[in-house]
Amino acid sequence: MTLRDKIIYILESRKGEFISGQEMADSVNVSRSAVAKCVSQLKNDGYLIKSVNNLGHSLDMECDIISEYGIRAYLGEDQDMEIKTFKTIDSTNSEAKRAISSGSTSEGIFAADHQTEGRGRRGKSFYSPEKSGLYFTMVLHPQTGIADATGITAAAAVATVEVIRQETKKDPKIKWVNDIFIENKKVCGILTEAIADFESDRVEAVIVGIGINLTTDHFPAELENIAGNAGKMNRCKIAALIFRKLKEYCDALPKREFMEKYRKYSLVLGKEITFIRNGINYSATAENILDDGSLEVVTDRGERMVLSSGEISIKPK
Ligand code: BTN
C-alpha cells in the first residue's frame, strides 16, 4: 500500500471532514511535508481537496473518483479481495474473467469509469459512457452447488435496490428478471455469469456485473424511451456497499431469505404482462415469484405457467 493509497483511504473514509496534516502524518508514519506533497499530487490528479491552515485537508463530498482505496474505505473489516479500477476498459465482466483465467482465486471487484464494450444479457450491449455511471463486476466463490448459486442473480438485484434506496431515498423496483427501474425507466442492468463444473456440481466462480446509470441523461435513440438515471451517488461507496450486502446474502444462499425482499421490491407482481413463448404471444397476470426466482403467471385464458427466464413486458395502464 503506497502513501497515496493510504491518504486516499483516510480522506475517503472521512469524506467532508477536515483532518489535520499532523494527524494524517502520524497515522501513516511519515512527515507532515510528505503528506502535503501527496495531497498536492492528488489535487493535480483531479481530487477535490480543500486545504485550510489550522484545519487540515478535506475531501469534497462531490469528489467522485473511482479508486481501489476509495472502494476499500467503505468495505469495513473484510478487505481480503482483489480490487482493480480502470478509467477505460472493454468490459469489467470480461476483465474479471481474464483475471480468473490467469489464476486469480480470490474474490474481487473490477470497476471502471467507462466501458468500450459493455455487455448486457442476451448478447446485447450495455451503454457505458464516461463518468456518468458505475460499471463494476464482483467475483464471488460461493461454496454451494450450481442450483443454489443461481440465486445470486436475485440476491444481486436486492442488494443493488437496497443500496440505491438508502443512498438516494428513491423507490427503485426490480423488473423480473433483474433490471432495476425508477419511475418506469431502467436505471440499472445486471449480468451474471458463472464458471462451473457440472460433473462435480461445483461453482468455481460467479461473476456479477452491474451497470448503473447515475447522471447519464443522453442515451442512444433505441434507449431514449426506456432508460433513465438513478441520480448522483458516491461510486466507490455504492460499489463497496453492494458487494458487502451481496456477500451477506451469499453466506446464506440455500435459505433464499432475500427472496422475500425480491418480491417486496418487484415491479411486476400483480401487473398485466405480455411475453412470447415458443413463438406464441401471451397476455397474463404476474402472480408470484418463487424462491428459485421463476415467475408464476396466469394467462388471459386461465392457464397457469411458470417462467424460468426470458423477457417480459409490463402492459401500459
Ligand atoms: C443488462 O441490462 O442486460 C445487463 C447489463 C450489465 C452491465 C454491466 S456493466 C458492468 C459489467 N460489465 C459488463 O460488460 N456488463 C456488466
Coordinates of C-alpha atoms and ligand atoms in Angstrom, one line a residue:
M1 CA 0.0 0.0 0.0
T2 CA 1.6 3.3 -1.1
L3 CA 1.4 6.6 0.7
R4 CA -1.0 7.8 -1.9
D5 CA -3.3 4.8 -1.3
K6 CA -3.2 5.4 2.5
I7 CA -4.1 9.1 2.1
I8 CA -6.9 8.3 -0.3
Y9 CA -8.2 5.7 2.2
I10 CA -8.1 8.2 5.1
L11 CA -9.7 11.1 3.1
E12 CA -12.4 8.9 1.6
S13 CA -13.3 7.2 4.9
R14 CA -13.8 10.7 6.5
K15 CA -15.1 12.5 3.4
G16 CA -16.3 16.0 4.0
E17 CA -14.3 16.2 7.3
F18 CA -11.1 18.2 7.9
I19 CA -8.2 16.1 9.0
S20 CA -5.1 17.8 10.2
G21 CA -1.9 17.2 8.3
Q22 CA -0.3 16.1 11.6
E23 CA -3.0 13.5 12.3
M24 CA -2.5 12.1 8.8
A25 CA 1.2 12.1 9.1
D26 CA 1.0 10.3 12.5
S27 CA -1.4 7.7 11.3
V28 CA 0.7 6.8 8.2
N29 CA 4.1 7.3 9.9
V30 CA 5.6 9.9 7.5
S31 CA 6.4 13.6 7.9
R32 CA 3.7 16.4 7.5
S33 CA 5.6 17.6 4.5
A34 CA 5.3 14.2 2.8
V35 CA 1.5 14.3 3.4
A36 CA 1.3 17.9 2.0
K37 CA 3.3 16.7 -1.1
C38 CA 1.0 13.8 -1.6
V39 CA -2.2 15.8 -1.1
S40 CA -0.9 18.3 -3.7
Q41 CA -0.3 15.5 -6.1
L42 CA -3.8 14.2 -5.6
K43 CA -5.2 17.7 -6.3
N44 CA -3.2 17.7 -9.6
D45 CA -4.8 14.4 -10.4
G46 CA -8.3 15.8 -10.0
Y47 CA -9.2 15.1 -6.4
L48 CA -11.2 18.0 -4.9
I49 CA -9.4 18.6 -1.7
K50 CA -9.7 21.7 0.4
S51 CA -6.7 22.6 2.5
V52 CA -7.1 25.2 5.2
N53 CA -4.4 26.4 7.6
N54 CA -5.0 25.1 11.2
L55 CA -7.8 22.8 9.9
G56 CA -6.0 20.4 7.5
H57 CA -7.3 18.7 4.4
S58 CA -10.9 17.7 3.5
L59 CA -12.1 15.6 0.5
D60 CA -15.1 17.4 -1.0
M61 CA -18.3 15.4 -0.9
E62 CA -18.8 16.0 -4.6
C63 CA -15.4 14.3 -5.5
D64 CA -16.2 11.0 -7.2
I65 CA -13.1 9.3 -8.4
I66 CA -13.1 5.5 -8.6
S67 CA -10.0 4.0 -7.0
E68 CA -9.1 0.8 -5.2
Y69 CA -8.6 2.5 -1.8
G70 CA -11.6 4.7 -2.3
I71 CA -13.6 1.4 -2.5
R72 CA -11.7 -0.1 0.4
A73 CA -12.6 2.8 2.6
Y74 CA -16.2 1.6 2.6
L75 CA -15.6 -2.2 2.8
G76 CA -15.3 -2.4 6.6
E77 CA -13.2 -5.2 8.0
D78 CA -13.5 -7.6 5.1
Q79 CA -10.7 -6.4 2.9
D80 CA -9.5 -9.7 1.6
M81 CA -10.2 -9.3 -2.1
E82 CA -8.6 -8.1 -5.3
I83 CA -9.8 -4.7 -6.4
K84 CA -8.9 -3.2 -9.8
T85 CA -10.1 0.1 -11.2
F86 CA -9.9 1.4 -14.7
K87 CA -10.5 4.7 -16.5
T88 CA -11.5 2.7 -19.6
I89 CA -11.9 -1.0 -20.2
D90 CA -13.7 -3.1 -22.7
S91 CA -15.9 -4.7 -20.1
T92 CA -15.4 -5.3 -16.4
N93 CA -17.0 -8.7 -16.7
S94 CA -14.5 -9.6 -19.4
E95 CA -11.7 -8.3 -17.2
A96 CA -12.9 -10.4 -14.3
K97 CA -13.0 -13.5 -16.5
R98 CA -9.4 -12.8 -17.7
A99 CA -8.2 -12.5 -14.1
I100 CA -9.8 -15.8 -13.3
S101 CA -8.3 -17.4 -16.4
S102 CA -4.9 -16.2 -15.3
G103 CA -5.2 -17.9 -12.0
S104 CA -6.8 -15.4 -9.6
T105 CA -8.7 -17.4 -7.0
S106 CA -9.7 -14.5 -4.7
E107 CA -12.9 -12.6 -4.5
G108 CA -12.8 -9.4 -6.5
I109 CA -14.2 -6.1 -7.6
F110 CA -13.4 -4.7 -11.0
A111 CA -14.7 -1.2 -11.6
A112 CA -14.5 1.3 -14.4
D113 CA -15.4 4.9 -15.4
H114 CA -16.2 3.9 -18.9
Q115 CA -16.6 0.6 -20.9
T116 CA -16.0 0.4 -24.6
E117 CA -17.7 -3.0 -25.0
G118 CA -20.1 -3.1 -22.0
R119 CA -22.1 -6.4 -22.3
G120 CA -25.7 -6.9 -21.4
R121 CA -27.9 -10.1 -21.3
R122 CA -28.8 -12.0 -24.4
G123 CA -25.8 -10.7 -26.3
K124 CA -26.9 -7.1 -26.1
S125 CA -24.5 -4.3 -25.4
F126 CA -24.7 -2.1 -22.4
Y127 CA -24.3 1.7 -22.9
S128 CA -21.5 2.7 -20.6
P129 CA -20.5 6.4 -21.1
E130 CA -17.6 8.0 -19.2
K131 CA -18.1 9.4 -15.7
S132 CA -21.9 9.3 -15.6
G133 CA -22.3 5.7 -14.5
L134 CA -20.9 3.0 -12.3
Y135 CA -19.8 -0.2 -14.2
F136 CA -18.4 -2.9 -11.9
T137 CA -18.1 -6.6 -11.6
M138 CA -17.9 -8.7 -8.4
V139 CA -16.3 -12.1 -8.4
L140 CA -17.5 -14.5 -5.7
H141 CA -16.7 -18.1 -4.9
P142 CA -19.9 -19.4 -3.2
Q143 CA -19.5 -22.7 -1.5
T144 CA -22.6 -24.2 -3.0
G145 CA -23.8 -26.4 -5.8
I146 CA -24.9 -25.0 -9.1
A147 CA -28.7 -24.8 -8.3
D148 CA -28.1 -22.7 -5.2
A149 CA -25.6 -20.4 -6.9
T150 CA -28.3 -19.3 -9.4
G151 CA -29.9 -17.4 -6.6
I152 CA -27.0 -14.9 -6.7
T153 CA -28.7 -13.0 -9.6
A154 CA -31.8 -12.3 -7.5
A155 CA -29.6 -11.5 -4.4
A156 CA -27.6 -9.0 -6.5
A157 CA -30.8 -7.2 -7.6
V158 CA -32.0 -7.0 -4.0
A159 CA -28.6 -5.7 -2.8
T160 CA -28.5 -3.1 -5.5
V161 CA -32.1 -1.9 -4.8
E162 CA -31.4 -1.6 -1.1
V163 CA -28.2 0.4 -1.6
I164 CA -29.8 2.8 -4.2
R165 CA -32.8 3.2 -1.9
Q166 CA -30.5 4.0 1.0
E167 CA -28.3 6.4 -0.9
T168 CA -31.0 8.3 -3.0
K169 CA -34.2 7.9 -0.9
K170 CA -35.9 7.0 -4.2
D171 CA -38.1 4.0 -4.8
P172 CA -36.2 1.5 -7.2
K173 CA -38.0 -1.6 -8.2
I174 CA -36.9 -4.9 -9.7
K175 CA -38.4 -5.8 -13.1
W176 CA -38.1 -9.6 -13.4
V177 CA -35.6 -11.0 -14.0
N178 CA -33.1 -8.4 -12.8
D179 CA -33.4 -5.0 -14.3
I180 CA -33.8 -2.1 -11.9
F181 CA -36.3 0.6 -12.6
I182 CA -37.0 4.0 -11.1
E183 CA -40.2 5.7 -12.2
N184 CA -40.7 3.3 -15.0
K185 CA -37.2 3.9 -16.5
K186 CA -34.4 1.3 -16.5
V187 CA -31.5 2.7 -14.4
C188 CA -29.5 -0.5 -13.9
G189 CA -28.8 -3.8 -15.5
I190 CA -27.2 -6.9 -14.1
L191 CA -25.3 -9.6 -16.0
T192 CA -24.4 -12.7 -14.0
E193 CA -22.1 -15.3 -15.5
A194 CA -20.5 -18.4 -13.9
I195 CA -17.7 -20.8 -14.3
A196 CA -18.9 -24.1 -13.1
D197 CA -18.1 -27.8 -13.2
F198 CA -21.3 -29.8 -13.9
E199 CA -19.7 -33.1 -13.2
S200 CA -18.9 -32.2 -9.6
D201 CA -21.8 -29.7 -9.2
R202 CA -19.3 -27.1 -8.1
V203 CA -19.2 -23.4 -8.9
E204 CA -15.7 -22.2 -9.4
A205 CA -16.7 -18.5 -9.7
V206 CA -19.7 -16.3 -10.1
I207 CA -19.2 -13.1 -12.0
V208 CA -21.8 -10.4 -11.2
G209 CA -21.6 -7.3 -13.4
I210 CA -23.7 -4.3 -12.5
G211 CA -24.2 -1.2 -14.6
I212 CA -25.9 1.8 -13.0
N213 CA -26.8 5.0 -14.9
L214 CA -26.2 7.7 -12.3
T215 CA -26.3 11.0 -14.2
T216 CA -26.4 9.8 -17.8
D217 CA -29.2 11.9 -19.4
H218 CA -28.5 11.4 -23.1
F219 CA -29.0 7.9 -24.4
P220 CA -28.8 6.4 -27.9
A221 CA -32.1 6.6 -29.8
E222 CA -33.0 3.0 -29.1
L223 CA -32.8 3.5 -25.3
E224 CA -34.2 7.0 -25.1
N225 CA -37.7 6.0 -24.0
I226 CA -36.6 3.1 -21.8
A227 CA -33.5 4.2 -19.9
G228 CA -33.2 6.7 -17.1
N229 CA -30.8 7.5 -14.3
A230 CA -30.7 6.9 -10.5
G231 CA -29.1 10.3 -9.7
K232 CA -25.6 11.2 -8.4
M233 CA -24.1 8.8 -5.8
N234 CA -20.6 8.2 -4.5
R235 CA -19.4 5.4 -6.8
C236 CA -16.7 3.9 -4.5
K237 CA -19.3 3.8 -1.7
I238 CA -22.1 2.1 -3.7
A239 CA -19.7 -0.5 -5.2
A240 CA -18.5 -1.4 -1.7
L241 CA -21.9 -1.4 -0.1
I242 CA -23.4 -3.6 -2.8
F243 CA -20.5 -6.0 -2.5
R244 CA -21.0 -6.2 1.3
K245 CA -24.7 -6.9 1.0
L246 CA -24.3 -9.4 -1.7
K247 CA -21.7 -11.3 0.4
E248 CA -24.1 -11.3 3.3
Y249 CA -26.8 -12.9 1.1
C250 CA -24.3 -15.3 -0.4
D251 CA -23.4 -16.6 3.0
A252 CA -26.9 -18.0 3.3
L253 CA -27.7 -18.7 -0.3
P254 CA -29.7 -22.0 0.2
K255 CA -32.0 -20.3 2.6
R256 CA -33.0 -17.7 0.0
E257 CA -34.3 -15.3 2.6
F258 CA -33.6 -12.4 0.3
M259 CA -36.4 -13.7 -2.0
E260 CA -38.9 -12.1 0.4
K261 CA -37.3 -8.8 -0.3
Y262 CA -37.1 -9.6 -4.0
R263 CA -40.9 -10.0 -4.1
K264 CA -41.4 -6.8 -2.0
Y265 CA -39.4 -4.8 -4.5
S266 CA -40.9 -6.4 -7.5
L267 CA -42.2 -4.1 -10.2
V268 CA -44.2 -6.8 -11.9
L269 CA -46.2 -8.7 -9.2
G270 CA -50.0 -8.1 -9.7
K271 CA -49.4 -6.5 -13.1
E272 CA -50.7 -7.3 -16.5
I273 CA -47.7 -8.5 -18.6
T274 CA -47.0 -9.8 -22.1
F275 CA -44.4 -12.3 -23.2
I276 CA -43.6 -14.7 -26.1
R277 CA -43.0 -18.4 -25.6
N278 CA -42.2 -20.8 -28.4
G279 CA -43.3 -18.1 -30.9
I280 CA -46.7 -17.6 -29.2
N281 CA -47.8 -14.2 -27.7
Y282 CA -49.3 -14.4 -24.3
S283 CA -51.1 -11.8 -22.0
A284 CA -51.1 -12.7 -18.4
T285 CA -51.1 -11.5 -14.8
A286 CA -47.8 -11.9 -12.8
E287 CA -49.0 -13.8 -9.7
N288 CA -45.9 -14.8 -7.8
I289 CA -42.1 -15.1 -7.8
L290 CA -41.0 -18.4 -6.4
D291 CA -37.9 -18.9 -4.3
D292 CA -36.0 -20.3 -7.2
G293 CA -36.5 -17.0 -9.0
S294 CA -39.1 -18.2 -11.5
L295 CA -42.2 -16.1 -12.3
E296 CA -45.6 -17.7 -11.9
V297 CA -48.3 -16.2 -14.2
V298 CA -51.9 -16.8 -15.1
T299 CA -52.7 -16.2 -18.7
D300 CA -55.8 -14.5 -20.1
R301 CA -57.0 -18.0 -21.0
G302 CA -56.7 -19.1 -17.3
E303 CA -53.6 -21.2 -17.9
R304 CA -51.0 -21.2 -15.0
M305 CA -47.4 -21.0 -16.3
V306 CA -44.1 -20.8 -14.6
L307 CA -41.4 -18.8 -16.5
S308 CA -37.8 -19.5 -15.5
S309 CA -36.2 -17.0 -17.8
G310 CA -36.7 -14.6 -20.7
E311 CA -38.1 -11.2 -21.3
I312 CA -41.5 -9.9 -20.2
S313 CA -43.1 -6.5 -20.9
I314 CA -45.5 -4.8 -18.5
K315 CA -48.7 -3.6 -20.2
P316 CA -49.1 0.1 -20.0
K317 CA -52.2 1.1 -18.0
Ligands
BTN1 C1 -28.4 -5.9 -19.0 O1 -29.1 -4.9 -18.7 O2 -28.7 -6.6 -19.9 C2 -27.2 -6.2 -18.1 C3 -26.2 -5.1 -18.2 C4 -25.0 -5.4 -17.3 C5 -24.0 -4.3 -17.5 C6 -22.8 -4.4 -16.5 S1 -21.8 -3.0 -16.5 C7 -20.6 -3.8 -15.7 C8 -20.5 -5.2 -16.2 N1 -19.6 -5.3 -17.4 C9 -20.3 -5.6 -18.5 O3 -19.8 -5.7 -19.6 N2 -21.6 -5.8 -18.2 C10 -21.9 -5.6 -16.8

